[in-house]
PDB file of C-alpha atoms in Angstrom:
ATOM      1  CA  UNK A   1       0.869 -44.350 -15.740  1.00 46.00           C
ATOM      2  CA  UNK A   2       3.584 -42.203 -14.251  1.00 36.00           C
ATOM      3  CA  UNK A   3       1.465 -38.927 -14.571  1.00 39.00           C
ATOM      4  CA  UNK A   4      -1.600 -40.963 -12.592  1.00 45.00           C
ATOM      5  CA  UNK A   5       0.722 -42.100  -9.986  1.00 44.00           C
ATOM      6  CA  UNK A   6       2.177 -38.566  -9.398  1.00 38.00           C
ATOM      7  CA  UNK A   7      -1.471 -36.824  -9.847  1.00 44.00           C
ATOM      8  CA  UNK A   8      -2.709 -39.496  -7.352  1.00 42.00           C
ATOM      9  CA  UNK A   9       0.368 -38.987  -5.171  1.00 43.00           C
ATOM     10  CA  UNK A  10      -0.151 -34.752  -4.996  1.00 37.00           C
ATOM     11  CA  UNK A  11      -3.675 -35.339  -4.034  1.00 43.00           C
ATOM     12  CA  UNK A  12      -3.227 -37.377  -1.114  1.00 39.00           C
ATOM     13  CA  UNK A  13      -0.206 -34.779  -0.113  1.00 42.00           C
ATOM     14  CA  UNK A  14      -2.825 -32.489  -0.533  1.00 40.00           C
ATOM     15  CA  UNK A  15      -5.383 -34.088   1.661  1.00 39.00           C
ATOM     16  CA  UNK A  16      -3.481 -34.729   4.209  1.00 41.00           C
ATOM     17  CA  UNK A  17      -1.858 -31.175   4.495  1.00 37.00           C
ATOM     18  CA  UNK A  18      -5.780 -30.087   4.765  1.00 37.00           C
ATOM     19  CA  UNK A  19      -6.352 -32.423   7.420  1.00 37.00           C
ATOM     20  CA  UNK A  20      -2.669 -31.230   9.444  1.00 36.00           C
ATOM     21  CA  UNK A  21      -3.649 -27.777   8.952  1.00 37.00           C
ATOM     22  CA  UNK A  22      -7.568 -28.563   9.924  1.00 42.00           C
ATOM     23  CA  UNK A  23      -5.699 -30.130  12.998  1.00 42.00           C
ATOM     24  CA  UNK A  24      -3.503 -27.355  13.997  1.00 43.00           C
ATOM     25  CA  UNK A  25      -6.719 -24.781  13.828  1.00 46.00           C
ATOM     26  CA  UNK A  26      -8.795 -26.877  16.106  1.00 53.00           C
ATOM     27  CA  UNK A  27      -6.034 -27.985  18.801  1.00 74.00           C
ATOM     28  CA  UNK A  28      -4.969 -24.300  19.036  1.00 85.00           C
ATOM     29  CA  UNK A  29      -6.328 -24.323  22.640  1.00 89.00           C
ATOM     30  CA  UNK A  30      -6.586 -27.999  22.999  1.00 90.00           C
ATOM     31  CA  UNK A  31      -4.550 -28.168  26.314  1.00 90.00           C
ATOM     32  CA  UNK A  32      -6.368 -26.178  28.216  1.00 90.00           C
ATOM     33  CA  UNK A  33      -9.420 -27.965  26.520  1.00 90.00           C
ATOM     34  CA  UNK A  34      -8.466 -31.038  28.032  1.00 92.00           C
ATOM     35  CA  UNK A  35      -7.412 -29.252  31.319  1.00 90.00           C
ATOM     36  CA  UNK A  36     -11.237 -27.567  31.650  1.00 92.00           C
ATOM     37  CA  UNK A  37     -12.693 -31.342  30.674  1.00 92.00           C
ATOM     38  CA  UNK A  38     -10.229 -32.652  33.819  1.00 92.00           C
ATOM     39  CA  UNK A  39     -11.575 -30.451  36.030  1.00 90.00           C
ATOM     40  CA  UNK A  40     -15.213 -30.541  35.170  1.00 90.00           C
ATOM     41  CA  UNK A  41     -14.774 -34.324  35.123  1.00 91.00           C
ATOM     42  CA  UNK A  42     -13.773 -33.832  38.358  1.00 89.00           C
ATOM     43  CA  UNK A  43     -16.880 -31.862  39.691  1.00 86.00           C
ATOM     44  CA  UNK A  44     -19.005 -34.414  38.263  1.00 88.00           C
ATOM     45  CA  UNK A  45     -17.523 -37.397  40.401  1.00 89.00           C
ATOM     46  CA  UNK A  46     -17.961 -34.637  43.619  1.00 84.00           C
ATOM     47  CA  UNK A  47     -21.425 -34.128  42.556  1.00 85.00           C
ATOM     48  CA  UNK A  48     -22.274 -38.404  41.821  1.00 86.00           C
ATOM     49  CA  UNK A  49     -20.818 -39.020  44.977  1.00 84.00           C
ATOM     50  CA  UNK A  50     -23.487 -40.273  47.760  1.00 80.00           C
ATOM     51  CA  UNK A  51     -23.245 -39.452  50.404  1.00 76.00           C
ATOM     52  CA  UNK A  52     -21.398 -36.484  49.571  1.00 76.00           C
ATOM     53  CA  UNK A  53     -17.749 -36.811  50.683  1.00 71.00           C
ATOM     54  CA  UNK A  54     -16.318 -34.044  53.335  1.00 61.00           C
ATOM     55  CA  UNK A  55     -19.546 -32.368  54.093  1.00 60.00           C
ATOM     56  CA  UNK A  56     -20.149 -33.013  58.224  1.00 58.00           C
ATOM     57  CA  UNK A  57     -19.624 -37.097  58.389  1.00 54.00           C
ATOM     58  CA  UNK A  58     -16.200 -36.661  60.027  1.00 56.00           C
ATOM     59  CA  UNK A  59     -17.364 -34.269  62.784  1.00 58.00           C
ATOM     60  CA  UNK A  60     -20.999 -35.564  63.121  1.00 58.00           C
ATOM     61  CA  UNK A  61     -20.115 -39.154  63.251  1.00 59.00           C
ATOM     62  CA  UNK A  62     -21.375 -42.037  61.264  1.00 61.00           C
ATOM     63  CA  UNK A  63     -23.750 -43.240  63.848  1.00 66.00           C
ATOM     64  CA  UNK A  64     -25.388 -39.979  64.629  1.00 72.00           C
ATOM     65  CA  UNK A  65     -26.253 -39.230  60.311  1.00 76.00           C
ATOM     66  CA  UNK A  66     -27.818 -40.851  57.538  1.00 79.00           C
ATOM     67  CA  UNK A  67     -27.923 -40.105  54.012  1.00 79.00           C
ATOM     68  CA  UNK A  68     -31.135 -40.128  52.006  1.00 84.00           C
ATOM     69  CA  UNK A  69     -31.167 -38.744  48.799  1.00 85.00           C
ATOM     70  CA  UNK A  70     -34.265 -36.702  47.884  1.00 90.00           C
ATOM     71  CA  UNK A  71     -35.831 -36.465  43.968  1.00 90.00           C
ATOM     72  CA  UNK A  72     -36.581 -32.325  44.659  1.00 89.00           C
ATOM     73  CA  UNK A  73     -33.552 -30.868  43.710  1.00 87.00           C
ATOM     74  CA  UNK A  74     -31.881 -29.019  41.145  1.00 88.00           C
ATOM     75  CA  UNK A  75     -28.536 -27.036  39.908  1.00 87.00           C
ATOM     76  CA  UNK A  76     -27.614 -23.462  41.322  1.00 84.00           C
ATOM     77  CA  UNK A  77     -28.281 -20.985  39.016  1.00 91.00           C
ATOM     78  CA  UNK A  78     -26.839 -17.515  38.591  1.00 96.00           C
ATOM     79  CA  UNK A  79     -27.963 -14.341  40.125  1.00 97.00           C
ATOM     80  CA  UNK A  80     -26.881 -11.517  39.319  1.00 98.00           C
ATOM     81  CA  UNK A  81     -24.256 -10.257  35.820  1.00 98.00           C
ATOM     82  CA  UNK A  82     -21.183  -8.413  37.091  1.00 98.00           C
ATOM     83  CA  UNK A  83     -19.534  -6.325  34.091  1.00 98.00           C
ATOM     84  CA  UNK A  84     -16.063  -5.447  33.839  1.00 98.00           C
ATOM     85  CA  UNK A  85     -13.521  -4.094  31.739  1.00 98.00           C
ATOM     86  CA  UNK A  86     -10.469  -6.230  30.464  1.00 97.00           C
ATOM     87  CA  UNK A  87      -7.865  -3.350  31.329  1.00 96.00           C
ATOM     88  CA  UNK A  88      -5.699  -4.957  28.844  1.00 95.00           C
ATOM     89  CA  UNK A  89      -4.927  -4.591  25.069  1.00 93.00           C
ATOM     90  CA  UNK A  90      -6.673  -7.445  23.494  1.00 95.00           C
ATOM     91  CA  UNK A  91      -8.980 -10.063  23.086  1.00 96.00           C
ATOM     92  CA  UNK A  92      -5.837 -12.881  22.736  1.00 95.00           C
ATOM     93  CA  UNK A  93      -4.075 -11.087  25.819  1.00 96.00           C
ATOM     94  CA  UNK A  94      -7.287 -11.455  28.314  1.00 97.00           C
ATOM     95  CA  UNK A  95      -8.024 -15.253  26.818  1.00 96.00           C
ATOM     96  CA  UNK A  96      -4.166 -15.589  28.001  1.00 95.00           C
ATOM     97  CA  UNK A  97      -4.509 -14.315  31.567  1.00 96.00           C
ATOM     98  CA  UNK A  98      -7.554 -16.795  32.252  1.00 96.00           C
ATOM     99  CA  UNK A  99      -4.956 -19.625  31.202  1.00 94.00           C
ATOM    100  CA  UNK A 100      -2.862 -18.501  33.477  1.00 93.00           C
ATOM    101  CA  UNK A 101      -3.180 -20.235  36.955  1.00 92.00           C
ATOM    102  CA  UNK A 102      -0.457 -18.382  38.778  1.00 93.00           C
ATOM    103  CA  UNK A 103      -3.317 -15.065  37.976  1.00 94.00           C
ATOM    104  CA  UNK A 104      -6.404 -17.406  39.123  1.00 94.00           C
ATOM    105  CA  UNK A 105      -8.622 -15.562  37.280  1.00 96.00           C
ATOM    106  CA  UNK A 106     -11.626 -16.158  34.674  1.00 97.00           C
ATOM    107  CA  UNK A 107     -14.814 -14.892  33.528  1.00 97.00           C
ATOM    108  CA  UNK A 108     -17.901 -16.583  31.808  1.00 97.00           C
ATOM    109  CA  UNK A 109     -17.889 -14.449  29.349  1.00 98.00           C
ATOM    110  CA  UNK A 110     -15.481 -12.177  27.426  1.00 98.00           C
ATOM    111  CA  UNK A 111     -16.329 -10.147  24.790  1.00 98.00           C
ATOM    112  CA  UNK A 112     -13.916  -8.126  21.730  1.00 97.00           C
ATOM    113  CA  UNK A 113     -13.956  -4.617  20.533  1.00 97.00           C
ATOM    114  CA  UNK A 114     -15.637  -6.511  17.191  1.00 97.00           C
ATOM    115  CA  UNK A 115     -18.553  -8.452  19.309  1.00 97.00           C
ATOM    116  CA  UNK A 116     -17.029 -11.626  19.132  1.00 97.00           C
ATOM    117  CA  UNK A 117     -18.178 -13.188  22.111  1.00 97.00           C
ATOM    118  CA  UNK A 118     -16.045 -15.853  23.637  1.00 97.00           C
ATOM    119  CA  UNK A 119     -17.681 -18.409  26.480  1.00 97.00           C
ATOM    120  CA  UNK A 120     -14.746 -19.455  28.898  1.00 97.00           C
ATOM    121  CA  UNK A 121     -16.666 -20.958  31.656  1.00 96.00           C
ATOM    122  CA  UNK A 122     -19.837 -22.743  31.849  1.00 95.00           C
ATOM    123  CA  UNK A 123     -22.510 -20.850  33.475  1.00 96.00           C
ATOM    124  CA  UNK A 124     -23.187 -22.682  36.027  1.00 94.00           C
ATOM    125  CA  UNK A 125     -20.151 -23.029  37.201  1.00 94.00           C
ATOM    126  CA  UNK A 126     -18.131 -20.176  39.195  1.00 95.00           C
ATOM    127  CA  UNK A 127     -15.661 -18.342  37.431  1.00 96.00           C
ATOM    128  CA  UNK A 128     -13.177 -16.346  39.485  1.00 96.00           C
ATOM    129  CA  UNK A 129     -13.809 -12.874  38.662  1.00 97.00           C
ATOM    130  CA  UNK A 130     -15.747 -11.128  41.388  1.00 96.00           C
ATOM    131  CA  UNK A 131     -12.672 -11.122  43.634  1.00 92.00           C
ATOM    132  CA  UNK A 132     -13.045  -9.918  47.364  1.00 94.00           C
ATOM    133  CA  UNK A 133     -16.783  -8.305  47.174  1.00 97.00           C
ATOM    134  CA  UNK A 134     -20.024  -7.650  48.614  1.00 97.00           C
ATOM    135  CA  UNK A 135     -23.215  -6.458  47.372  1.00 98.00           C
ATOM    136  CA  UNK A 136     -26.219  -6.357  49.771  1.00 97.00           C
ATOM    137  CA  UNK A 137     -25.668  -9.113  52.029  1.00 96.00           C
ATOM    138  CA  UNK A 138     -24.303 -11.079  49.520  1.00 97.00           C
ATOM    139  CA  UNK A 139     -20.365 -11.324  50.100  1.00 97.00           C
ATOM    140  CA  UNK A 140     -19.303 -13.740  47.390  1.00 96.00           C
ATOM    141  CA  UNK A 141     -20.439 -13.284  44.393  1.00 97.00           C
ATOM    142  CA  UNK A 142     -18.445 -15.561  42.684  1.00 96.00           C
ATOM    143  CA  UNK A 143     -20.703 -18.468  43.584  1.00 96.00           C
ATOM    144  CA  UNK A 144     -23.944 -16.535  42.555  1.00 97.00           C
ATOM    145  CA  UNK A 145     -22.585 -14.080  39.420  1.00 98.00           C
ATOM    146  CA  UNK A 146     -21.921 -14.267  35.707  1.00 98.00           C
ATOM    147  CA  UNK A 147     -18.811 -12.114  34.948  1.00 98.00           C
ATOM    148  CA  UNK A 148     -18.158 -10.735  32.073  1.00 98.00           C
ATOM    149  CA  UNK A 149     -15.056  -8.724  30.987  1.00 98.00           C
ATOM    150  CA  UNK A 150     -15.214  -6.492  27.897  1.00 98.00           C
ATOM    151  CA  UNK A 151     -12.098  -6.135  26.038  1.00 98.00           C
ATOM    152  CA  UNK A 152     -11.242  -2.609  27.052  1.00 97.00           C
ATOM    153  CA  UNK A 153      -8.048  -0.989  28.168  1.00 95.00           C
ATOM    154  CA  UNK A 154     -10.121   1.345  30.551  1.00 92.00           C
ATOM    155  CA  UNK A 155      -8.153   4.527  30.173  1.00 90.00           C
ATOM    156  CA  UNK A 156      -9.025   5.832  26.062  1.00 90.00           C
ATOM    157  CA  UNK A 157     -10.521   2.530  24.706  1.00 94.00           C
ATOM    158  CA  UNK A 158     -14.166   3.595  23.598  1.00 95.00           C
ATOM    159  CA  UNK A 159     -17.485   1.521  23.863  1.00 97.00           C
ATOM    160  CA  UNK A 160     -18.265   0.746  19.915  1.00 97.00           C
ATOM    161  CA  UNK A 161     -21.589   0.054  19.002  1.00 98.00           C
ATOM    162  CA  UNK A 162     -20.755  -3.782  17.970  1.00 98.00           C
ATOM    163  CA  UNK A 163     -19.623  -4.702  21.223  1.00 98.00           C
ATOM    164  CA  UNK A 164     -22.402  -3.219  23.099  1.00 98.00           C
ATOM    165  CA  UNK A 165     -24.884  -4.567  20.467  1.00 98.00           C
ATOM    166  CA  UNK A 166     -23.635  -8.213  21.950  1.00 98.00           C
ATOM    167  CA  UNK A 167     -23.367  -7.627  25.201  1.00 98.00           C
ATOM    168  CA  UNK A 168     -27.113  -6.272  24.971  1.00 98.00           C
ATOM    169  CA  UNK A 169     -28.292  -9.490  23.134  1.00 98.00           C
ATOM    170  CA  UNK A 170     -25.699 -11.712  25.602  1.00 98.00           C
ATOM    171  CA  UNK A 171     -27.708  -9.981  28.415  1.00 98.00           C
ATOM    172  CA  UNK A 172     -31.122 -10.641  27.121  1.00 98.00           C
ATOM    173  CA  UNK A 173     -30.271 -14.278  26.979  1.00 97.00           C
ATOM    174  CA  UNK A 174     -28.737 -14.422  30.181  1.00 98.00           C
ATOM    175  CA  UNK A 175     -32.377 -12.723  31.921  1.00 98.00           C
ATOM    176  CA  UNK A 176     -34.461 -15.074  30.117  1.00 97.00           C
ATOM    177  CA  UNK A 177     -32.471 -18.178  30.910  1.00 96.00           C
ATOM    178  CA  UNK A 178     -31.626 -17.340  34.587  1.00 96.00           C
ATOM    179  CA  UNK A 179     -34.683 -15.260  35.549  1.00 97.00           C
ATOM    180  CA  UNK A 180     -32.119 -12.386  36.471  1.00 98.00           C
ATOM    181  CA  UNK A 181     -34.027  -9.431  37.875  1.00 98.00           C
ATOM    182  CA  UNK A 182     -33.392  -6.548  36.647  1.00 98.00           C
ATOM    183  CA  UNK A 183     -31.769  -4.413  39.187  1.00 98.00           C
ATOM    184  CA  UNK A 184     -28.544  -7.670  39.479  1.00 98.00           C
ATOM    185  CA  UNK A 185     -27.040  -6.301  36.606  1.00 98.00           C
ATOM    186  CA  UNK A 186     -23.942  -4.391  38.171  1.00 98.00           C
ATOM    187  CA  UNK A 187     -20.415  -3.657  37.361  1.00 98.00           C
ATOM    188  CA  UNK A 188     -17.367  -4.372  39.153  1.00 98.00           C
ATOM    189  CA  UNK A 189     -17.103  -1.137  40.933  1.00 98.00           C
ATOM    190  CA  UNK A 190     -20.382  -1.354  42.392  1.00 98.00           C
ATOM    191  CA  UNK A 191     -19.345  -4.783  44.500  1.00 98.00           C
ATOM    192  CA  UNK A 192     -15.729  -4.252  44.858  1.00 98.00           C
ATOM    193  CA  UNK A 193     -15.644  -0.309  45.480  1.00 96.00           C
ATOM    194  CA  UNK A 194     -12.338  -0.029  47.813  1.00 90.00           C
ATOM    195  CA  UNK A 195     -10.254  -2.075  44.778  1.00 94.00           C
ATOM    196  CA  UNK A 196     -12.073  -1.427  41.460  1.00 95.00           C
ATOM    197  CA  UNK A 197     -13.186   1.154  39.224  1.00 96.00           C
ATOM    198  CA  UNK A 198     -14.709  -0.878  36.504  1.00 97.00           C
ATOM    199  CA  UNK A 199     -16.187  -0.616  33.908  1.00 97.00           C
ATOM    200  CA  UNK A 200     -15.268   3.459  33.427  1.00 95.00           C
ATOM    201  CA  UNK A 201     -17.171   5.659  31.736  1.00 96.00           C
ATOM    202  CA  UNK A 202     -19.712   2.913  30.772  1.00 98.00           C
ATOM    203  CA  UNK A 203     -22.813   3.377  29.022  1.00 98.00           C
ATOM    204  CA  UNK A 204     -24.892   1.838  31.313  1.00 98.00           C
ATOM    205  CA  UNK A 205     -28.092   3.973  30.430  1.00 98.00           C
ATOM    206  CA  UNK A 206     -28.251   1.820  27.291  1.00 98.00           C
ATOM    207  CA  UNK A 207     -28.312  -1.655  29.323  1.00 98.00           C
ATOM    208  CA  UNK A 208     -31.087   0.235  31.994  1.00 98.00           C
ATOM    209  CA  UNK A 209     -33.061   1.350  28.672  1.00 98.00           C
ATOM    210  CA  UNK A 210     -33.542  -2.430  27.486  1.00 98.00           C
ATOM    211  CA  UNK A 211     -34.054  -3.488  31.185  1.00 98.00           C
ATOM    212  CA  UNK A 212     -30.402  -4.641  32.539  1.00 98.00           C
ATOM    213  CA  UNK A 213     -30.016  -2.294  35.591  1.00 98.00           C
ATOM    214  CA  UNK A 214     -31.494   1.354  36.485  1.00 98.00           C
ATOM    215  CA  UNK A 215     -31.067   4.312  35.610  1.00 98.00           C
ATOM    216  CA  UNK A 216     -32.200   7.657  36.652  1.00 98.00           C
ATOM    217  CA  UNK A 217     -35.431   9.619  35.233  1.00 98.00           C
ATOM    218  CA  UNK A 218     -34.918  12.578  32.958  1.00 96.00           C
ATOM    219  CA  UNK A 219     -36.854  14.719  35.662  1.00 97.00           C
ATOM    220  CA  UNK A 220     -35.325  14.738  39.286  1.00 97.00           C
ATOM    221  CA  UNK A 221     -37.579  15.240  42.626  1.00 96.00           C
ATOM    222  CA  UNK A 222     -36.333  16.796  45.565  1.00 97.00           C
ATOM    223  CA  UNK A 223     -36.091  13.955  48.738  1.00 98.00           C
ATOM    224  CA  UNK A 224     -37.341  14.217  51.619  1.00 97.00           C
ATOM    225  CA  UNK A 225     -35.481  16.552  54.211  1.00 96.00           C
ATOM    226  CA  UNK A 226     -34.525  13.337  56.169  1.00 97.00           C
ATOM    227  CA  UNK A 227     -33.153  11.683  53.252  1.00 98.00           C
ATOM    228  CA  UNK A 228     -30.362   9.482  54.545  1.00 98.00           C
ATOM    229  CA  UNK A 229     -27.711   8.950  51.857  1.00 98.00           C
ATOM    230  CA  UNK A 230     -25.777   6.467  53.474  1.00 98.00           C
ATOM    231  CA  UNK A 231     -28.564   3.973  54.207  1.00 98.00           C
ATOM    232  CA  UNK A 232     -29.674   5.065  50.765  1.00 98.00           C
ATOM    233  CA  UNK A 233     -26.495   3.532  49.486  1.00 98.00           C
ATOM    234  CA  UNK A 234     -26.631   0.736  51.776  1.00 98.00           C
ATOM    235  CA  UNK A 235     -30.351  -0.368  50.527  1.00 98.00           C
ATOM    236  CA  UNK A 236     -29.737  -0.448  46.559  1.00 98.00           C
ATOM    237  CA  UNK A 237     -26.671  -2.420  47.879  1.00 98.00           C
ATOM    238  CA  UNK A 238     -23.530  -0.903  48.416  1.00 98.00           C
ATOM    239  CA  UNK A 239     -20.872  -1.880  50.782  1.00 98.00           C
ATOM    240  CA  UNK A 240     -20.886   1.335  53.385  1.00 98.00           C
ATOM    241  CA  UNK A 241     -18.066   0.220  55.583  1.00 97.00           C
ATOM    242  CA  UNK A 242     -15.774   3.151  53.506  1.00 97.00           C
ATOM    243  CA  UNK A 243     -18.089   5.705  52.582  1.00 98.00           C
ATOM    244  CA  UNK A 244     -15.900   7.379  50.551  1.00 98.00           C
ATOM    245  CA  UNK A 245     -15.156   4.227  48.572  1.00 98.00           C
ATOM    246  CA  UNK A 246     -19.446   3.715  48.408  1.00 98.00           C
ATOM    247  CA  UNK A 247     -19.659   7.336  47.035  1.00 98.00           C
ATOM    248  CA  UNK A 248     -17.091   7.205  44.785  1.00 98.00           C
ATOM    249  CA  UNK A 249     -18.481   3.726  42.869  1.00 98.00           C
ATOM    250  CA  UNK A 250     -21.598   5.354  42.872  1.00 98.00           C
ATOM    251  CA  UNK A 251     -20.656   8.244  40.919  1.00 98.00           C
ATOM    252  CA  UNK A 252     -18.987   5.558  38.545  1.00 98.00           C
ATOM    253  CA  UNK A 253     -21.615   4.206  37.397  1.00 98.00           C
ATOM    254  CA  UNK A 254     -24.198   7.473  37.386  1.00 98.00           C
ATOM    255  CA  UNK A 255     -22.085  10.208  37.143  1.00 98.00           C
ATOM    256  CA  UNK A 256     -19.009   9.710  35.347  1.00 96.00           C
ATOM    257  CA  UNK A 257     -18.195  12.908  34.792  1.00 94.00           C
ATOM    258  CA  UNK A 258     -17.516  13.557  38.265  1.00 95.00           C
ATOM    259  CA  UNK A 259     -16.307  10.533  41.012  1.00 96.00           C
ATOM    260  CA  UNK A 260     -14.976  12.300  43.915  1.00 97.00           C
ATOM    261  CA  UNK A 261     -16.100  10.774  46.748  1.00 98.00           C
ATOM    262  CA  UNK A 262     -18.370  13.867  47.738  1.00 98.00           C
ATOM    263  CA  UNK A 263     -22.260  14.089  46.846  1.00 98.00           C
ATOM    264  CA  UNK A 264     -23.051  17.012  45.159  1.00 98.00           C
ATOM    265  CA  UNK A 265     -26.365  18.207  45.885  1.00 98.00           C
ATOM    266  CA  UNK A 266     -26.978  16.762  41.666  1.00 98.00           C
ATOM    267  CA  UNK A 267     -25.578  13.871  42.849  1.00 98.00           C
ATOM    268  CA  UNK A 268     -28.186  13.199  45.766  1.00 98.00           C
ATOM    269  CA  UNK A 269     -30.688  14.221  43.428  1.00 98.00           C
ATOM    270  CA  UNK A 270     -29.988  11.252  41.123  1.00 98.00           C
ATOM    271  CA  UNK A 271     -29.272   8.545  44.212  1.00 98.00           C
ATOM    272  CA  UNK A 272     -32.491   9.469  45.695  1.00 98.00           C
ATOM    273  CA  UNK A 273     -34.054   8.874  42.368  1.00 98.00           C
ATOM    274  CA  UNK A 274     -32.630   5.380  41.819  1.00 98.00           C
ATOM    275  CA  UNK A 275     -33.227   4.299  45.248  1.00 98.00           C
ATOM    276  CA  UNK A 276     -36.807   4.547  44.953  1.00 97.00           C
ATOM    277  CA  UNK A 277     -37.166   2.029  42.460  1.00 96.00           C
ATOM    278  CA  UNK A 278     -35.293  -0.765  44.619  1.00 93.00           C
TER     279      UNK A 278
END
């Protein structure tokens, strides 16, 4: 009887030390769980509201408006894909940054030196990663981008193959889902080009080769003599305002070997190439 009671006893010790530890795994980021569900709780009260609060009935005057809510309408939908490097050390480091609310920044998507892939934000909802930016006419792409940082210190880190494998399948999800075309997949350079430099030494030739961005053709044509490389610039959709800056996040992403902010006559070679197929 004594054995029974003490066998019965160790098993429910046992069960409940599963459950404590089962507990502890799944509430490791339970606070800012609960902080994300706030906040999108919140959105969805902003969204329900008719007619929507703070948008012209203060200035306009009740008497002069009228709300009518039509059945044609749907969700915004991202875009373009921004790419970035983490610049830090780890996967754990960068998840603890975009906790941080004193840094203010996030990213949809982050993704480890493994290929884990880790969703932080939901899609269709803007993540604060684009930072001060401009591509085209488009000057904040926070509201119209999915970010996402690779977990790379962007000085020696490499690219290994597992992390650009699910980036690659990431990506092909992201096209098909959004309808993304395929020249909006651009790195943080590109739309930031007097602050950032990421990601470095990228393999972007890989993404362009399963149709997420261009890349230039093995064999190079001469342009025209009037060839303007500035507008050139300007049209695929850099910011021109510092041309050196423009240059320079050009060469980032297809050069790499070389980024001073000087076109080499290789250099014009290759932007005349990928201008012609925007």
């Amino acid at each position: 009887m004594l054995f029974s009671r003490l066998s019965k006893s160790l098993s429910i010790s046992a069960f409940s030390l599963v459950l404590i530890l089962s507990a502890c795994g799944s509430s490791k980021y339970a606070a800012t769980e609960k902080i994300y569900k706030e906040k999108a709780k919140d959105f969805s009260k902003i969204i329900n509201t008719t007619p929507p609060a703070g948008q012209l009935y203060d200035s306009l005057g009740a008497a002069n408006q009228e709300w009518i809510g039509s059945v044609n309408f749907g969700i915004r939908k991202p875009n373009f894909v921004v790419i970035h490097h983490t610049a830090q050390d780890s996967l754990a480091k960068t998840i603890e940054t975009f906790f941080s609310t004193k840094a203010g920044t996030s990213a949809h998507y982050v993704i480890s030196r493994d290929g884990k892939v880790v969703h932080m934000v939901n899609d269709y909802l803007r993540a604060n990663h684009a930072g001060v930016s401009k591509w085209g006419k488009d000057t904040d792409l926070n509201s119209s981008s999915i970010g996402i940082e690779l977990d790379n210190n962007g000085l020696t880190d490499p690219w290994p193959d597992v992390q650009i494998n699910s980036l690659l399948k990431l990506l092909a999800t992201l096209k098909k889902t959004y309808g993304i075309p395929t020249a909006n997949f651009i790195g943080h350079a590109d739309i930031a080009p007097k602050r950032k430099n990421d990601p470095k030494n990228f393999p972007w030739k890989k993404l362009a080769d399963k149709g997420f961005g261009y890349w230039y053709d093995d064999v190079l044509k001469n342009p025209p003599v009037d060839f303007n490389t500035e507008m050139a610039l300007k049209y695929i959709g850099y910011d021109t305002s510092n041309l050196p800056a423009a240059i320079t996040a050009f060469k980032i992403h297809f050069i790499q070997s070389d980024i001073t902010p000087t076109l080499t006559p290789v250099d014009i070679l290759v932007l005349y190439n990928v201008y012609t197929k925007y």
